[in-house]
Amino acid sequence: QVQLVESGGGLVQAGDSLRLSCAASGRTFSSYAMAWFRQAPGKGREFVANISSRGGNTGYADSVKGRFTVSRDNAKNTLYLQINSLKPEDTAVYSCAARLGTIYSIYRGLDDYDYWGQGTQVTVSS
């Protein structure tokens, strides 16, 4: 089992950058495929980015390609999301998710993931 805690959100202006972190408990973080999802006000949770257990494979939603970068440090049990050129439409609660996965497996579906963090709020003003 793994517990996830996000941090790094805040109120920023359009064009700013943020780095979100997701700290995981447990000794087997390197066995888990990870992902970031977000939920904007009044909308459903949507996929943002994913990364395989060893970091060798990543994927992104079309809406964030070129601006978001997902990475992980398995020695620190931490997942990251670097967000550049923030837009007002990026305003959402960002959550990380985990599931056991093979070295190169990545997953995009909400139902693919077994563990979720509580989320961190990102608010972008225009």
PDB file of C-alpha atoms in Angstrom:
ATOM      1  CA  GLN A   1       0.000   0.000   0.000  1.00  0.00           C
ATOM      2  CA  VAL A   2       1.167   3.552  -0.616  1.00  0.00           C
ATOM      3  CA  GLN A   3       0.054   6.915   0.741  1.00  0.00           C
ATOM      4  CA  LEU A   4       0.368  10.034  -1.385  1.00  0.00           C
ATOM      5  CA  VAL A   5       0.639  13.674  -0.329  1.00  0.00           C
ATOM      6  CA  GLU A   6       0.734  16.494  -2.860  1.00  0.00           C
ATOM      7  CA  SER A   7       2.253  19.933  -2.370  1.00  0.00           C
ATOM      8  CA  GLY A   8       3.389  22.951  -4.351  1.00  0.00           C
ATOM      9  CA  GLY A   9       0.093  24.431  -5.464  1.00  0.00           C
ATOM     10  CA  GLY A  10      -0.870  28.055  -5.018  1.00  0.00           C
ATOM     11  CA  LEU A  11      -2.219  31.236  -6.535  1.00  0.00           C
ATOM     12  CA  VAL A  12      -0.158  32.369  -9.505  1.00  0.00           C
ATOM     13  CA  GLN A  13      -0.476  34.646 -12.507  1.00  0.00           C
ATOM     14  CA  ALA A  14      -0.844  33.574 -16.111  1.00  0.00           C
ATOM     15  CA  GLY A  15       2.571  32.818 -17.579  1.00  0.00           C
ATOM     16  CA  ASP A  16       4.100  31.766 -14.262  1.00  0.00           C
ATOM     17  CA  SER A  17       5.549  28.362 -13.483  1.00  0.00           C
ATOM     18  CA  LEU A  18       4.986  25.909 -10.651  1.00  0.00           C
ATOM     19  CA  ARG A  19       6.423  22.585  -9.607  1.00  0.00           C
ATOM     20  CA  LEU A  20       4.054  20.211  -7.892  1.00  0.00           C
ATOM     21  CA  SER A  21       5.336  17.371  -5.756  1.00  0.00           C
ATOM     22  CA  CYS A  22       3.764  14.123  -4.654  1.00  0.00           C
ATOM     23  CA  ALA A  23       5.485  12.422  -1.726  1.00  0.00           C
ATOM     24  CA  ALA A  24       4.847   8.699  -1.395  1.00  0.00           C
ATOM     25  CA  SER A  25       5.182   6.528   1.662  1.00  0.00           C
ATOM     26  CA  GLY A  26       6.490   3.001   1.601  1.00  0.00           C
ATOM     27  CA  ARG A  27       9.619   1.285   0.366  1.00  0.00           C
ATOM     28  CA  THR A  28       8.425   0.161  -3.057  1.00  0.00           C
ATOM     29  CA  PHE A  29       7.752   3.466  -4.800  1.00  0.00           C
ATOM     30  CA  SER A  30       9.862   2.312  -7.737  1.00  0.00           C
ATOM     31  CA  SER A  31       7.308  -0.448  -8.395  1.00  0.00           C
ATOM     32  CA  TYR A  32       4.467   1.991  -8.976  1.00  0.00           C
ATOM     33  CA  ALA A  33       3.348   3.631 -12.173  1.00  0.00           C
ATOM     34  CA  MET A  34       2.242   7.166 -11.385  1.00  0.00           C
ATOM     35  CA  ALA A  35       0.074   9.859 -12.865  1.00  0.00           C
ATOM     36  CA  TRP A  36      -1.257  13.346 -12.368  1.00  0.00           C
ATOM     37  CA  PHE A  37      -4.924  14.176 -12.807  1.00  0.00           C
ATOM     38  CA  ARG A  38      -6.758  17.448 -12.324  1.00  0.00           C
ATOM     39  CA  GLN A  39     -10.279  18.548 -11.605  1.00  0.00           C
ATOM     40  CA  ALA A  40     -11.441  22.026 -12.516  1.00  0.00           C
ATOM     41  CA  PRO A  41     -14.447  23.625 -10.810  1.00  0.00           C
ATOM     42  CA  GLY A  42     -17.654  22.063 -12.065  1.00  0.00           C
ATOM     43  CA  LYS A  43     -15.862  19.501 -14.215  1.00  0.00           C
ATOM     44  CA  GLY A  44     -14.831  15.892 -13.934  1.00  0.00           C
ATOM     45  CA  ARG A  45     -11.348  14.681 -13.114  1.00  0.00           C
ATOM     46  CA  GLU A  46      -9.128  14.505 -16.184  1.00  0.00           C
ATOM     47  CA  PHE A  47      -5.816  12.884 -17.025  1.00  0.00           C
ATOM     48  CA  VAL A  48      -2.798  15.209 -17.202  1.00  0.00           C
ATOM     49  CA  ALA A  49       0.406  13.133 -17.343  1.00  0.00           C
ATOM     50  CA  ASN A  50       1.784   9.732 -16.457  1.00  0.00           C
ATOM     51  CA  ILE A  51       5.106   8.043 -15.913  1.00  0.00           C
ATOM     52  CA  SER A  52       6.241   4.450 -15.681  1.00  0.00           C
ATOM     53  CA  SER A  53       7.686   2.946 -12.529  1.00  0.00           C
ATOM     54  CA  ARG A  54      11.333   3.589 -13.428  1.00  0.00           C
ATOM     55  CA  GLY A  55      10.641   6.820 -15.290  1.00  0.00           C
ATOM     56  CA  GLY A  56      11.510   5.537 -18.722  1.00  0.00           C
ATOM     57  CA  ASN A  57       8.119   6.182 -20.286  1.00  0.00           C
ATOM     58  CA  THR A  58       5.852   9.204 -20.019  1.00  0.00           C
ATOM     59  CA  GLY A  59       2.618  10.438 -21.540  1.00  0.00           C
ATOM     60  CA  TYR A  60       0.653  13.685 -21.611  1.00  0.00           C
ATOM     61  CA  ALA A  61      -2.790  14.985 -22.352  1.00  0.00           C
ATOM     62  CA  ASP A  62      -2.836  16.960 -25.591  1.00  0.00           C
ATOM     63  CA  SER A  63      -3.887  20.084 -23.717  1.00  0.00           C
ATOM     64  CA  VAL A  64      -0.658  20.175 -21.691  1.00  0.00           C
ATOM     65  CA  LYS A  65       1.969  18.873 -24.100  1.00  0.00           C
ATOM     66  CA  GLY A  66       4.942  21.187 -24.331  1.00  0.00           C
ATOM     67  CA  ARG A  67       4.100  23.007 -21.073  1.00  0.00           C
ATOM     68  CA  PHE A  68       3.986  20.214 -18.475  1.00  0.00           C
ATOM     69  CA  THR A  69       6.773  17.808 -17.593  1.00  0.00           C
ATOM     70  CA  VAL A  70       6.309  14.799 -15.341  1.00  0.00           C
ATOM     71  CA  SER A  71       9.298  13.251 -13.577  1.00  0.00           C
ATOM     72  CA  ARG A  72      10.109  11.161 -10.546  1.00  0.00           C
ATOM     73  CA  ASP A  73      12.934  10.585  -8.115  1.00  0.00           C
ATOM     74  CA  ASN A  74      12.627   7.037  -6.834  1.00  0.00           C
ATOM     75  CA  ALA A  75      15.413   7.597  -4.302  1.00  0.00           C
ATOM     76  CA  LYS A  76      13.271  10.322  -2.723  1.00  0.00           C
ATOM     77  CA  ASN A  77       9.920   8.557  -3.224  1.00  0.00           C
ATOM     78  CA  THR A  78       8.649  11.655  -4.991  1.00  0.00           C
ATOM     79  CA  LEU A  79       6.743  12.425  -8.166  1.00  0.00           C
ATOM     80  CA  TYR A  80       6.905  15.866  -9.766  1.00  0.00           C
ATOM     81  CA  LEU A  81       4.942  17.929 -12.242  1.00  0.00           C
ATOM     82  CA  GLN A  82       6.673  20.970 -13.692  1.00  0.00           C
ATOM     83  CA  ILE A  83       4.105  23.383 -15.101  1.00  0.00           C
ATOM     84  CA  ASN A  84       5.250  26.244 -17.291  1.00  0.00           C
ATOM     85  CA  SER A  85       3.347  29.051 -19.020  1.00  0.00           C
ATOM     86  CA  LEU A  86       0.346  28.615 -16.767  1.00  0.00           C
ATOM     87  CA  LYS A  87      -3.043  29.565 -18.163  1.00  0.00           C
ATOM     88  CA  PRO A  88      -6.293  30.394 -16.346  1.00  0.00           C
ATOM     89  CA  GLU A  89      -7.749  27.168 -17.724  1.00  0.00           C
ATOM     90  CA  ASP A  90      -5.120  25.239 -15.773  1.00  0.00           C
ATOM     91  CA  THR A  91      -6.932  26.217 -12.580  1.00  0.00           C
ATOM     92  CA  ALA A  92      -7.842  22.960 -10.843  1.00  0.00           C
ATOM     93  CA  VAL A  93      -7.105  20.620  -7.985  1.00  0.00           C
ATOM     94  CA  TYR A  94      -4.159  18.487  -9.040  1.00  0.00           C
ATOM     95  CA  SER A  95      -3.945  14.965  -7.658  1.00  0.00           C
ATOM     96  CA  CYS A  96      -1.388  12.226  -8.015  1.00  0.00           C
ATOM     97  CA  ALA A  97      -2.276   8.565  -8.362  1.00  0.00           C
ATOM     98  CA  ALA A  98      -0.395   5.283  -8.138  1.00  0.00           C
ATOM     99  CA  ARG A  99      -0.702   1.661  -9.155  1.00  0.00           C
ATOM    100  CA  LEU A 100       1.695  -1.224  -9.431  1.00  0.00           C
ATOM    101  CA  GLY A 101       3.160  -1.353 -12.902  1.00  0.00           C
ATOM    102  CA  THR A 102       5.842  -2.918 -15.039  1.00  0.00           C
ATOM    103  CA  ILE A 103       8.951  -0.997 -16.025  1.00  0.00           C
ATOM    104  CA  TYR A 104       7.463   0.644 -19.115  1.00  0.00           C
ATOM    105  CA  SER A 105       3.727   0.579 -18.422  1.00  0.00           C
ATOM    106  CA  ILE A 106       1.771   3.810 -18.259  1.00  0.00           C
ATOM    107  CA  TYR A 107      -1.954   4.246 -17.724  1.00  0.00           C
ATOM    108  CA  ARG A 108      -4.439   7.052 -18.419  1.00  0.00           C
ATOM    109  CA  GLY A 109      -7.724   5.947 -16.931  1.00  0.00           C
ATOM    110  CA  LEU A 110      -9.136   6.963 -13.586  1.00  0.00           C
ATOM    111  CA  ASP A 111      -9.997   3.353 -12.893  1.00  0.00           C
ATOM    112  CA  ASP A 112      -6.457   2.238 -13.655  1.00  0.00           C
ATOM    113  CA  TYR A 113      -5.180   3.665 -10.385  1.00  0.00           C
ATOM    114  CA  ASP A 114      -5.560   2.249  -6.904  1.00  0.00           C
ATOM    115  CA  TYR A 115      -4.139   5.006  -4.703  1.00  0.00           C
ATOM    116  CA  TRP A 116      -4.852   8.728  -4.712  1.00  0.00           C
ATOM    117  CA  GLY A 117      -3.642  11.787  -2.896  1.00  0.00           C
ATOM    118  CA  GLN A 118      -5.913  14.520  -1.550  1.00  0.00           C
ATOM    119  CA  GLY A 119      -4.801  17.035  -4.135  1.00  0.00           C
ATOM    120  CA  THR A 120      -3.257  20.483  -4.227  1.00  0.00           C
ATOM    121  CA  GLN A 121      -5.054  23.575  -5.522  1.00  0.00           C
ATOM    122  CA  VAL A 122      -3.602  25.521  -8.419  1.00  0.00           C
ATOM    123  CA  THR A 123      -5.282  28.822  -9.211  1.00  0.00           C
ATOM    124  CA  VAL A 124      -4.144  30.896 -12.169  1.00  0.00           C
ATOM    125  CA  SER A 125      -5.260  34.505 -12.458  1.00  0.00           C
ATOM    126  CA  SER A 126      -5.357  36.309 -15.790  1.00  0.00           C
TER     127      SER A 126
END
